[in-house]
Short mmCIF file of C-alpha atoms in Angstrom, two decimals:
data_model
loop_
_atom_site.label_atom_id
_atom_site.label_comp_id
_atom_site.label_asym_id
_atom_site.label_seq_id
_atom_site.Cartn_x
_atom_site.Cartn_y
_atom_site.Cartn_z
CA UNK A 1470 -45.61 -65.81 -35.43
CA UNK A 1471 -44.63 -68.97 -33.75
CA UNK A 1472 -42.89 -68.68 -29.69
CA UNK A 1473 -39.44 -69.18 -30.90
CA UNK A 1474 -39.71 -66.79 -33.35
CA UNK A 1475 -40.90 -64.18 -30.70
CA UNK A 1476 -38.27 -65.00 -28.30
CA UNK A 1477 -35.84 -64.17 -30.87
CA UNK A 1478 -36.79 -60.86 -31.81
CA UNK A 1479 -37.13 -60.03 -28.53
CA UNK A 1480 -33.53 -60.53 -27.89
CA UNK A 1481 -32.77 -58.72 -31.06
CA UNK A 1482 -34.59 -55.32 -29.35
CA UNK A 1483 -32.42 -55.65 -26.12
CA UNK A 1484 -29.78 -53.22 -26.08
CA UNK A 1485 -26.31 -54.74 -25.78
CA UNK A 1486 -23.71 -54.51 -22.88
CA UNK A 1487 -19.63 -55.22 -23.26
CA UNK A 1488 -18.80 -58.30 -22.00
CA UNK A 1489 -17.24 -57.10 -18.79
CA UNK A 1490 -20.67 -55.60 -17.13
CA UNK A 1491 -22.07 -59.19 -17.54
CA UNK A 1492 -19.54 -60.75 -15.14
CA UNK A 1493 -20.14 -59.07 -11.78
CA UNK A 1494 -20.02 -54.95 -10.84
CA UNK A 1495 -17.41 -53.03 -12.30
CA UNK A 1496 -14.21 -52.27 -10.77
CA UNK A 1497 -12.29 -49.20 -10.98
CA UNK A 1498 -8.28 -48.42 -10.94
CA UNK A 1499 -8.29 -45.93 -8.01
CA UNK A 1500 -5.29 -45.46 -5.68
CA UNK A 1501 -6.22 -47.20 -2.56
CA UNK A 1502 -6.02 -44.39 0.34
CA UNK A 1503 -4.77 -46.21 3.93
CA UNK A 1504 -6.17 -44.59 7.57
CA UNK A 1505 -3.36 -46.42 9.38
CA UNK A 1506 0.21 -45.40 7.59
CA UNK A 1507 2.61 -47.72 8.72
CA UNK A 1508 5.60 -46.70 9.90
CA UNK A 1509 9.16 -47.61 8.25
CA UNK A 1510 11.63 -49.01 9.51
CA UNK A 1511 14.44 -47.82 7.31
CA UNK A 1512 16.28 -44.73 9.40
CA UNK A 1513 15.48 -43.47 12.67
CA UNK A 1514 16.27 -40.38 11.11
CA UNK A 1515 13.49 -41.14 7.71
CA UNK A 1516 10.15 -41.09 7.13
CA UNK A 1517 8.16 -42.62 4.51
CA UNK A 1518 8.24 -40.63 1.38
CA UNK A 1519 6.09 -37.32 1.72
CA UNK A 1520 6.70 -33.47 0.39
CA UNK A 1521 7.63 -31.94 3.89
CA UNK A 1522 8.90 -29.02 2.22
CA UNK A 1523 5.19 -27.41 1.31
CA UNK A 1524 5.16 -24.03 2.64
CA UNK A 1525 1.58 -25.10 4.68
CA UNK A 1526 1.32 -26.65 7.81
CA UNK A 1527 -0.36 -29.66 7.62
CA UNK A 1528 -2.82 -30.33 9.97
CA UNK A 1529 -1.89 -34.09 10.22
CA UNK A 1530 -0.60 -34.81 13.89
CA UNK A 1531 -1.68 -37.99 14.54
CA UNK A 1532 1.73 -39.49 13.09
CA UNK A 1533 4.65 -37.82 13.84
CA UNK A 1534 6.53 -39.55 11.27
CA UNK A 1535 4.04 -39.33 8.30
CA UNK A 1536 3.36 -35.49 7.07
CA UNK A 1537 -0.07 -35.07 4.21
CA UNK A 1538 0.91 -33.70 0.67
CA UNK A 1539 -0.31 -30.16 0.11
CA UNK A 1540 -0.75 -28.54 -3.07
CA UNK A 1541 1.56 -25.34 -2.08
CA UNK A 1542 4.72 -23.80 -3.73
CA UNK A 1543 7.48 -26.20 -2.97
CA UNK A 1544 11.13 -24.62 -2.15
CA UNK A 1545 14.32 -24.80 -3.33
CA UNK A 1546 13.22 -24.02 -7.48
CA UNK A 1547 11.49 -27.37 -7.60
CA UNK A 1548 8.07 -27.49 -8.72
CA UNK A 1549 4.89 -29.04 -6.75
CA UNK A 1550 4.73 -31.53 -9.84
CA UNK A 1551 7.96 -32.36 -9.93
CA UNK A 1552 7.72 -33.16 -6.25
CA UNK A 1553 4.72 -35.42 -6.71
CA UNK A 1554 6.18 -37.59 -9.43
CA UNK A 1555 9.18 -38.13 -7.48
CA UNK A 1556 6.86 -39.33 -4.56
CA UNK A 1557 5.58 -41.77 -6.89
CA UNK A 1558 8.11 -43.08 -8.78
CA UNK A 1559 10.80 -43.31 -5.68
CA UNK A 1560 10.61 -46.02 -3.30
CA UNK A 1561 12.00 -45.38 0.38
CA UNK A 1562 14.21 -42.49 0.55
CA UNK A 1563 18.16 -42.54 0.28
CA UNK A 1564 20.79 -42.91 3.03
CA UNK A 1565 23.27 -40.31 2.38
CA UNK A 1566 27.30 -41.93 2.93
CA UNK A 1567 29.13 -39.02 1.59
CA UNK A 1568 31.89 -38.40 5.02
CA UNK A 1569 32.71 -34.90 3.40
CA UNK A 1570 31.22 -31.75 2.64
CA UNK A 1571 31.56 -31.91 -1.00
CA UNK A 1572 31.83 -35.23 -2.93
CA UNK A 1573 34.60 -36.18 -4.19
CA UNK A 1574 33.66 -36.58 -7.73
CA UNK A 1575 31.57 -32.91 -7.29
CA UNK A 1576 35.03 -31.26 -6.18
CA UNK A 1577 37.46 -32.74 -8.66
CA UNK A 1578 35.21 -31.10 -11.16
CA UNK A 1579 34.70 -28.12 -9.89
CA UNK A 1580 38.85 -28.19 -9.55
CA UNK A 1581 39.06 -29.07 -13.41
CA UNK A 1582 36.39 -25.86 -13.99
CA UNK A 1583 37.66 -23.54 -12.14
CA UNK A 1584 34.41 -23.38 -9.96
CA UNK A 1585 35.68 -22.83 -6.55
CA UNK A 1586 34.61 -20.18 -4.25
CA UNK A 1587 36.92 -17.51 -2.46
CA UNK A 1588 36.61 -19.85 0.65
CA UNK A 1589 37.19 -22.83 -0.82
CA UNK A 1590 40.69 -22.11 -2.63
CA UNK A 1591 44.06 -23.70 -1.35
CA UNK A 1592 45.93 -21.10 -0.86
CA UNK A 1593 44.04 -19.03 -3.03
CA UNK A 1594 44.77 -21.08 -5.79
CA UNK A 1595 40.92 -21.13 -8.41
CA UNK A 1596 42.18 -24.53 -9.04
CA UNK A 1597 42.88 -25.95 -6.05
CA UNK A 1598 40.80 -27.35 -2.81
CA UNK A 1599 40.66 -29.76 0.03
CA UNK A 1600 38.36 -31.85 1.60
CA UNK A 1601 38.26 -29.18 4.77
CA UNK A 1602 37.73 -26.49 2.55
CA UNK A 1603 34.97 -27.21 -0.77
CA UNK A 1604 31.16 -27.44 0.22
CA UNK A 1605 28.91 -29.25 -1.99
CA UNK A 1606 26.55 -26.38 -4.37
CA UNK A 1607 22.95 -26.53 -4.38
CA UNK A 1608 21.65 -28.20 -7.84
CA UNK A 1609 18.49 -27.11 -9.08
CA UNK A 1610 17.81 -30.30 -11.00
CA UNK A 1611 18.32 -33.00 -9.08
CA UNK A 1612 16.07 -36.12 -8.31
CA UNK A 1613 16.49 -39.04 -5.72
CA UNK A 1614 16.69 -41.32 -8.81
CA UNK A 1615 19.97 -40.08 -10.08
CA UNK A 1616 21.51 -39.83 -7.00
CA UNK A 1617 24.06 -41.76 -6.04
CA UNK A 1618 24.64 -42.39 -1.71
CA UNK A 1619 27.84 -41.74 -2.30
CA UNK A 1620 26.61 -38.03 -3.27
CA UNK A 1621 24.22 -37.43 -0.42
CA UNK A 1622 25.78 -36.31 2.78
CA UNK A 1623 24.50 -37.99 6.31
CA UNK A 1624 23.07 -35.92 8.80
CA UNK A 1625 26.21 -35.74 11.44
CA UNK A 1626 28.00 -34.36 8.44
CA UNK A 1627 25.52 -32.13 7.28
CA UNK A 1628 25.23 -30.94 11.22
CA UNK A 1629 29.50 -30.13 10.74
CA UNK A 1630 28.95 -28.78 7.22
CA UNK A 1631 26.58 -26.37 8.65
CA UNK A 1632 28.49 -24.93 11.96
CA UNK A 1633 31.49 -24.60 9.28
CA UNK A 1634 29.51 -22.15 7.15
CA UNK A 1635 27.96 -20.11 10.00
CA UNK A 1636 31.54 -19.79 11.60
CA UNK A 1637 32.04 -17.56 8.44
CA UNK A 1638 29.69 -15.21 9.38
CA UNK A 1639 31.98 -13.54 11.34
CA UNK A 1640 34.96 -13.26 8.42
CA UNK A 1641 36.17 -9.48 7.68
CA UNK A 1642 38.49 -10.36 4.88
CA UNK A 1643 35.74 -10.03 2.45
CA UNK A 1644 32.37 -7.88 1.36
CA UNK A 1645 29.25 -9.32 3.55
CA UNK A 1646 27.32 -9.81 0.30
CA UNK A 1647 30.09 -12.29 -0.67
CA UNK A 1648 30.23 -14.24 2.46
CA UNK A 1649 26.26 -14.23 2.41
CA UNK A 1650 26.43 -15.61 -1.35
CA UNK A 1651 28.40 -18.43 -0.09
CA UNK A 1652 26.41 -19.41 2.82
CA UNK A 1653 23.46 -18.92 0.94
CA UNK A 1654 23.93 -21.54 -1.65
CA UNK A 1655 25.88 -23.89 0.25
CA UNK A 1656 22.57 -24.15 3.16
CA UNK A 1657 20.25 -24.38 0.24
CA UNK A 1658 21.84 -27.55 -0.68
CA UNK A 1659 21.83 -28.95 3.30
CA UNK A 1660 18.12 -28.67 3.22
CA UNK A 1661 18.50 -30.33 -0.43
CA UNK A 1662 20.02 -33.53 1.25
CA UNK A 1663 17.69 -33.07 4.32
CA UNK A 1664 14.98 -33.49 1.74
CA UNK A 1665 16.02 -36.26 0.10
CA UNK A 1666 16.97 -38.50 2.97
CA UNK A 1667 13.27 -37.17 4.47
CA UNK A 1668 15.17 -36.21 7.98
CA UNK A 1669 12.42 -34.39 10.25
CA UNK A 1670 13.87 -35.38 13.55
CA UNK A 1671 14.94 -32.67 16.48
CA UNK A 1672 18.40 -32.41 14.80
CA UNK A 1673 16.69 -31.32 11.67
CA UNK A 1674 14.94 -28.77 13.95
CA UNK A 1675 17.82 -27.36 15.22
CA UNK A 1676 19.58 -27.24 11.80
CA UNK A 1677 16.27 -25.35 10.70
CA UNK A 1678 16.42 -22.37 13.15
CA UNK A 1679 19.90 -22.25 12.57
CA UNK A 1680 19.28 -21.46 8.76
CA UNK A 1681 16.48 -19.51 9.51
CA UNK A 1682 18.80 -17.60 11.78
CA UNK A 1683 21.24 -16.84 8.96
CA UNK A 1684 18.94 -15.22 6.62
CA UNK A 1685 16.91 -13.04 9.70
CA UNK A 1686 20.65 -11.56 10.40
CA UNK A 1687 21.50 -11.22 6.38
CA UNK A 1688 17.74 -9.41 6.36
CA UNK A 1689 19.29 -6.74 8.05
CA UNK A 1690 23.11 -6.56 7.43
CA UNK A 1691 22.27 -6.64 3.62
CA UNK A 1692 20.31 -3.26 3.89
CA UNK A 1693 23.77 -1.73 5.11
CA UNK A 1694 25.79 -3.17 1.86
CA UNK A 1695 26.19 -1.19 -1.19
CA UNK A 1696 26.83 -3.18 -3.95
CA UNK A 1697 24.76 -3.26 -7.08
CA UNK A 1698 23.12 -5.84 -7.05
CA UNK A 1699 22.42 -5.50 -3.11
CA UNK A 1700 18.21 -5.20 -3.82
CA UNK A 1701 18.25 -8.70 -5.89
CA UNK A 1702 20.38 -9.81 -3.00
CA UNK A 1703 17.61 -8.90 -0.40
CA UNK A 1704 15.03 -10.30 -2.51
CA UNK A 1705 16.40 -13.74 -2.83
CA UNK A 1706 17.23 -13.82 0.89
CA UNK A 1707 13.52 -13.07 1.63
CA UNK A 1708 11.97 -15.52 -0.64
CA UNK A 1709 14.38 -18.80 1.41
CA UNK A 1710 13.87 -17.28 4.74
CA UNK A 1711 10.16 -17.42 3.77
CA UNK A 1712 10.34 -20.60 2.61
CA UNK A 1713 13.28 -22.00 4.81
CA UNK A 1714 10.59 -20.78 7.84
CA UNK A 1715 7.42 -22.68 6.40
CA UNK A 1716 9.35 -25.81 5.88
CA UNK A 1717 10.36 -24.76 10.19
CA UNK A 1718 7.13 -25.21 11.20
CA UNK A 1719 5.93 -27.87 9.01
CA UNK A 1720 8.84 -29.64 10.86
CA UNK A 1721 7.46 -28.85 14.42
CA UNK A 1722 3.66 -30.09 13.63
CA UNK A 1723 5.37 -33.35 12.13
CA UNK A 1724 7.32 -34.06 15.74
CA UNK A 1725 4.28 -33.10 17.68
CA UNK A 1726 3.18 -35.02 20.78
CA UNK A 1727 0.15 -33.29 22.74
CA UNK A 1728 0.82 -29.65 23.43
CA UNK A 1729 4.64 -30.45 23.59
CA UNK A 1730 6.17 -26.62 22.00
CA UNK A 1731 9.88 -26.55 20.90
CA UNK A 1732 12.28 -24.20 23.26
CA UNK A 1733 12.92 -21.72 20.17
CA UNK A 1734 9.27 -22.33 18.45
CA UNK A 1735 7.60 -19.23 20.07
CA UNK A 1736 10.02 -17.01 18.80
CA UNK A 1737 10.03 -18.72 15.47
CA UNK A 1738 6.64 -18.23 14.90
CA UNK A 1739 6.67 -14.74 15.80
CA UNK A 1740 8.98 -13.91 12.62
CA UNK A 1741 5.71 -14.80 10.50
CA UNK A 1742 3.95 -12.35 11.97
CA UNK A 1743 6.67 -9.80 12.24
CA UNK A 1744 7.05 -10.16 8.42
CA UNK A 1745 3.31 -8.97 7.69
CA UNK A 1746 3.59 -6.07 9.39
CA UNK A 1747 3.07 -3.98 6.23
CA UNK A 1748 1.05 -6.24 4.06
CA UNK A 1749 -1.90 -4.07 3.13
CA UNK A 1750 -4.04 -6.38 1.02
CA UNK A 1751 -7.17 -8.27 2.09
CA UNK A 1752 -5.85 -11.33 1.03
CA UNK A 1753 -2.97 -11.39 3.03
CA UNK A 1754 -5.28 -10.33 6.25
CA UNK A 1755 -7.10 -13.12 5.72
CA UNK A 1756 -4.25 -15.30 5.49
CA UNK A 1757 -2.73 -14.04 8.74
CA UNK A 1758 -6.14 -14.10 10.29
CA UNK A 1759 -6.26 -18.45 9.44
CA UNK A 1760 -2.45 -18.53 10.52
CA UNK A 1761 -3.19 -17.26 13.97
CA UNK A 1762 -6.36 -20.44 13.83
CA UNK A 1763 -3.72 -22.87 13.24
CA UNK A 1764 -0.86 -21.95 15.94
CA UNK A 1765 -0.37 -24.24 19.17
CA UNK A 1766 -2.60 -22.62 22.33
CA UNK A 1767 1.46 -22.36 24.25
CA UNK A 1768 2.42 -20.63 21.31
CA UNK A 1769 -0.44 -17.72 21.59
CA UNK A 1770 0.24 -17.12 25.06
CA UNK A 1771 4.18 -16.71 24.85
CA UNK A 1772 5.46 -13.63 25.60
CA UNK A 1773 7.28 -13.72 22.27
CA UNK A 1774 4.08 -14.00 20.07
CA UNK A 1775 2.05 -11.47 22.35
CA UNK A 1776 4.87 -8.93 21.57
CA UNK A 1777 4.75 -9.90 17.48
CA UNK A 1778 0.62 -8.92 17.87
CA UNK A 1779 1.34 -5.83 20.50
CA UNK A 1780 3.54 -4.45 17.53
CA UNK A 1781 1.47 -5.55 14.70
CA UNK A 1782 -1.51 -3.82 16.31
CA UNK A 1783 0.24 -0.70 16.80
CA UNK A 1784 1.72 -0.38 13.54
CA UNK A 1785 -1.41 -0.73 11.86
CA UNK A 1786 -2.97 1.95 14.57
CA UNK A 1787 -0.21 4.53 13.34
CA UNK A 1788 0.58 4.35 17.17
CA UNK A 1789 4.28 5.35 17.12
CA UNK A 1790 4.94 6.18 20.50
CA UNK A 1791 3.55 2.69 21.56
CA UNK A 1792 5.04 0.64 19.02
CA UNK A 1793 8.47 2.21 19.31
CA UNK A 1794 8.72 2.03 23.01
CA UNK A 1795 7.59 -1.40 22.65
CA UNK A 1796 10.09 -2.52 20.53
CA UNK A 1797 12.86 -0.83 22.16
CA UNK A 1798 11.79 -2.48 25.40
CA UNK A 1799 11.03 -6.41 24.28
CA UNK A 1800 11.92 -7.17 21.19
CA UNK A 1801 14.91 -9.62 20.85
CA UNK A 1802 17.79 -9.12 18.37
CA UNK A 1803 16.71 -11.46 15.81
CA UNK A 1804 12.93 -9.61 16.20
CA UNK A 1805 14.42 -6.56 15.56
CA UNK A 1806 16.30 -7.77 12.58
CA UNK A 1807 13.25 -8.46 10.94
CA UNK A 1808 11.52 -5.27 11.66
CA UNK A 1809 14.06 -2.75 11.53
CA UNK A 1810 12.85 -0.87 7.96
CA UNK A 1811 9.13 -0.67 10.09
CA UNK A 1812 10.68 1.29 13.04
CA UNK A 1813 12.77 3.85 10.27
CA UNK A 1814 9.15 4.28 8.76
CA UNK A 1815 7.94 4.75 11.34
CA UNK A 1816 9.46 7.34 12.93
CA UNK A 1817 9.50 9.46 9.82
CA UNK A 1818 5.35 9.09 10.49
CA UNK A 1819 6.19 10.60 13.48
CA UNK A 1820 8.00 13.45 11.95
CA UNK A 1821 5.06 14.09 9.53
CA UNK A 1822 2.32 13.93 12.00
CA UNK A 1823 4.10 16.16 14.66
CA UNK A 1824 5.27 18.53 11.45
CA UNK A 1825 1.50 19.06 10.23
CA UNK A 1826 0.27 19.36 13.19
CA UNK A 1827 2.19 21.16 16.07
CA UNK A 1828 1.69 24.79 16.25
CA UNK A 1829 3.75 26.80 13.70
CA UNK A 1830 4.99 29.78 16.54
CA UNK A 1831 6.06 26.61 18.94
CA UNK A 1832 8.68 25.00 17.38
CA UNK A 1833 9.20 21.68 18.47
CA UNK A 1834 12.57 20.75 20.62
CA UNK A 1835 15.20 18.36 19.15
CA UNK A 1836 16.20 16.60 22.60
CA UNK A 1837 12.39 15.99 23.31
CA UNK A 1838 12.03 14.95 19.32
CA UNK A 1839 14.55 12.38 20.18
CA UNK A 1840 13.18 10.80 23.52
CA UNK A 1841 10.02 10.51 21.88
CA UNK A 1842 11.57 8.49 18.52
CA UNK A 1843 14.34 6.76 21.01
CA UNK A 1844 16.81 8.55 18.60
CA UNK A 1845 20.33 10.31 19.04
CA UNK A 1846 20.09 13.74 18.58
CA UNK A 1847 22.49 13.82 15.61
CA UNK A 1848 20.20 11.10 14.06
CA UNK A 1849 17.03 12.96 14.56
CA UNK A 1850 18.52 16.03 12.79
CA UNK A 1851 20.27 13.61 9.88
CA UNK A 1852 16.32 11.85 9.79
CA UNK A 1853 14.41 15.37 9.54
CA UNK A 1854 17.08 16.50 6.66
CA UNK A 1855 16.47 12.85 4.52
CA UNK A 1856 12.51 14.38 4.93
CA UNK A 1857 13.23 17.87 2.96
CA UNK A 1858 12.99 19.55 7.12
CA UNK A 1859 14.95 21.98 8.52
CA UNK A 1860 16.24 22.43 11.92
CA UNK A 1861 16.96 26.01 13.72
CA UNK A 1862 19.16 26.53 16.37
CA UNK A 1863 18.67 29.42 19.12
CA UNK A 1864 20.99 31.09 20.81
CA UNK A 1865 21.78 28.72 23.25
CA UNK A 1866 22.44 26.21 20.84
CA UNK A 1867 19.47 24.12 21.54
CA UNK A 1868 17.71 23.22 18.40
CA UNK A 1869 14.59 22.57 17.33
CA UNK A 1870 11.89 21.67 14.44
CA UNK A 1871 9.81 23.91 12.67
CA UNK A 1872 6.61 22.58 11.91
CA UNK A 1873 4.22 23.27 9.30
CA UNK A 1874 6.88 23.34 7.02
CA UNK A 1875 5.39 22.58 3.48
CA UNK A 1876 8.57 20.64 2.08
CA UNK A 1877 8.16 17.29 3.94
CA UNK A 1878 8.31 14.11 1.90
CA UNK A 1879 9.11 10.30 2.53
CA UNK A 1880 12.75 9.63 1.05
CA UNK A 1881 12.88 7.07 -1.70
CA UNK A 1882 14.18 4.23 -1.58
CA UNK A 1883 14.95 2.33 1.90
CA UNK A 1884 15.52 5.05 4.58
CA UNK A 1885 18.91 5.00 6.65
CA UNK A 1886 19.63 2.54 9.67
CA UNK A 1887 19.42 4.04 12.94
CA UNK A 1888 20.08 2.86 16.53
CA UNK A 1889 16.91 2.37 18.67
CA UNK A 1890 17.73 3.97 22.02
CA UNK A 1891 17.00 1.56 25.05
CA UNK A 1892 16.78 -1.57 22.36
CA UNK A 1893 17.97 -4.68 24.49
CA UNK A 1894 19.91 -6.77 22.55
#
């Protein structure tokens, strides 16, 4: 075999390649990830697009303005996916120019539907409003693509839109589960337009606690309502003020600078703990156990937070004598709003420790029963009758609790409210 037939079976053996690997190394479509964000210069009150609203806090300081993507539930019924392709597909984030609560276009519909709250009527007329009275309704499907400016309320008038609901709060002329209804759609949709126009500045701070606020006082004053549908009520209120208080302190990391703390942000972080007290899986531990990691070094030593782990500590000791004579001497009114069903269980602990294990010939005194729970003596005697005890009277009157009686048992269902005795409000 001559050269130039050996040369070309040679090339014959080689194994082939696509054209492309023969002009230089391959290149890949890859997103290309920046250490430096820039900042925009759209809104004093923006930042560039980002899903503030993940119930984490990011651990991203360095720029107050730009906040990292989690993947975490996502609030207000929209999903984390949904979330994402909007941060891809929008570009900047929209000024809101809407000078009234409720579009106009949202309100003459609502007019033509019949759609109109209690509080928004004119004169109590279902087909009638005003621009002073309608408030725009949270939408579950919405996106900044189909949003017109027009439709997105600025900040000042979400600010106005916001005292106006709040200022309801205080109505009598109706059921509180209706005025919480109200508020608690209409404040759903302020953080709506918050999130769409990206708004993380002080004002949207304020506005936060503010809504946090509202559903720490509905926490409580829905326990007292007796409607029907009360216990889907509480639920729903729990799952925002949850969420409402992760997108809080997402909020405070983003504005940041050093070991700068917020006026309100100790007491605001003490909720989170406050709402664990009772969570009784490992998971959960573990997840309070990172949370504590993660809170500012001001925060931890505020006498706010050391009274959310004094309590926690002596909840989960069964220490009742500590934990309610805590409470009744620090805790603030919002504190207590939150933990309010803990102190009720609490004390009927009490009532089952002291029943099982007092001597049976030394009955035990109502009037010292009641120091010791930080109870009326009327409500000590109305708790120990919800838990199947009796009470005796002697002939002076003064009564007392049998113990060792064998027909103790935890009510069902959420025990009665009563006042804490010494509680500071």
């Amino acid at each position: 075999m001559d050269d130039s037939s050996r040369r070309l079976q040679q090339r014959r053996n080689q194994p082939s390649f696509s054209s492309s690997s023969s002009t230089g190394p391959t290149r890949f479509r890859s997103q290309n990830f920046s250490t430096n964000p820039t900042k925009t210069t759209q809104s004093s009150n923006s930042v560039p697009r980002s899903n503030f609203t993940t119930a984490t806090t990011p651990n991203n300081t360095r720029n107050p303005g730009h906040i990292r993507n989690r993947k975490s539930e996502t609030y207000d019924g929209i999903s984390q996916q949904q979330e994402e392709q909007e941060a891809r597909e929008d570009v900047g984030s929209i000024i809101g120019t809407c000078p009234f609560m409720c579009p106009d276009g949202e309100r003459a519909q609502r007019e033509r539907l019949r759609d109109l709250a209690v509080f928004e009527r004119l004169h109590g007329d279902p087909r009638k409003t005003s621009p002073s009275l309608a408030v725009k309704k949270f939408c579950r499907t919405i996106s900044v693509k189909h949003v017109q400016a027009s439709d997105v309320r600025p900040l000042a008038v979400l600010e106005d839109t916001l005292n106006y609901l709040l200022n309801l709060l205080d109505s009598s002329e109706h059921p509180f589960e209706v005025v919480h209804d109200f508020i608690f759609d209409r404040t759903r949709s302020i953080r709506q337009d918050l999130s769409m126009q990206h708004i993380v500045n002080d004002r949207a701070i304020c506005m936060y606690e503010k809504m946090v606020k509202f559903h720490v006082i509905s926490h409580q004053r829905l326990r007292n309502c007796t409607s029907s549908s009360i216990s889907s009520l509480q639920y729903l209120n729990m799952e925002q003020l949850t969420k409402a208080l992760a997108s809080l302190y997402v909020l405070y990391e983003a504005n940041r600078n050093n070991n700068f703390v917020y006026e309100n942000e100790a007491q605001f972080r003490s909720f989170y703990v406050l709402l664990h007290l009772d969570s009784k899986n490992q998971q959960m531990e573990e997840s309070l156990s990172y949370w504590f990691r993660n809170v500012p070094s001001p925060v931890m030593k505020s006498k706010e937070m050391h009274f959310a782990r004094q309590v926690l500590r002596f909840y989960r000791m069964g220490n009742y004598k500590r934990f309610l004579c805590t409470v009744s001497s620090e805790a603030s009114y919002l504190q207590y709003c939150i933990i309010e069903p803990n102190v009720n269980e609490v004390r009927a602990l009490a009532i089952s420790y002291i029943n099982n294990c007092c001597y049976k010939l030394h009955p035990y005194p109502l009037e010292q029963l009641s120091k010791l729970l930080r109870m009326k003596e009327l409500d000590v005697e109305s708790l120990c009758h919800a838990c199947g005890l009796k009470i005796t009277s002697d002939d002076g009157e003064n009564k007392s609790l049998p113990t060792k009686q064998t027909t103790f048992s935890i009510p069902k269902g959420s025990l009665q409210s009563y006042e804490l005795v010494g509680l500071q409000q």
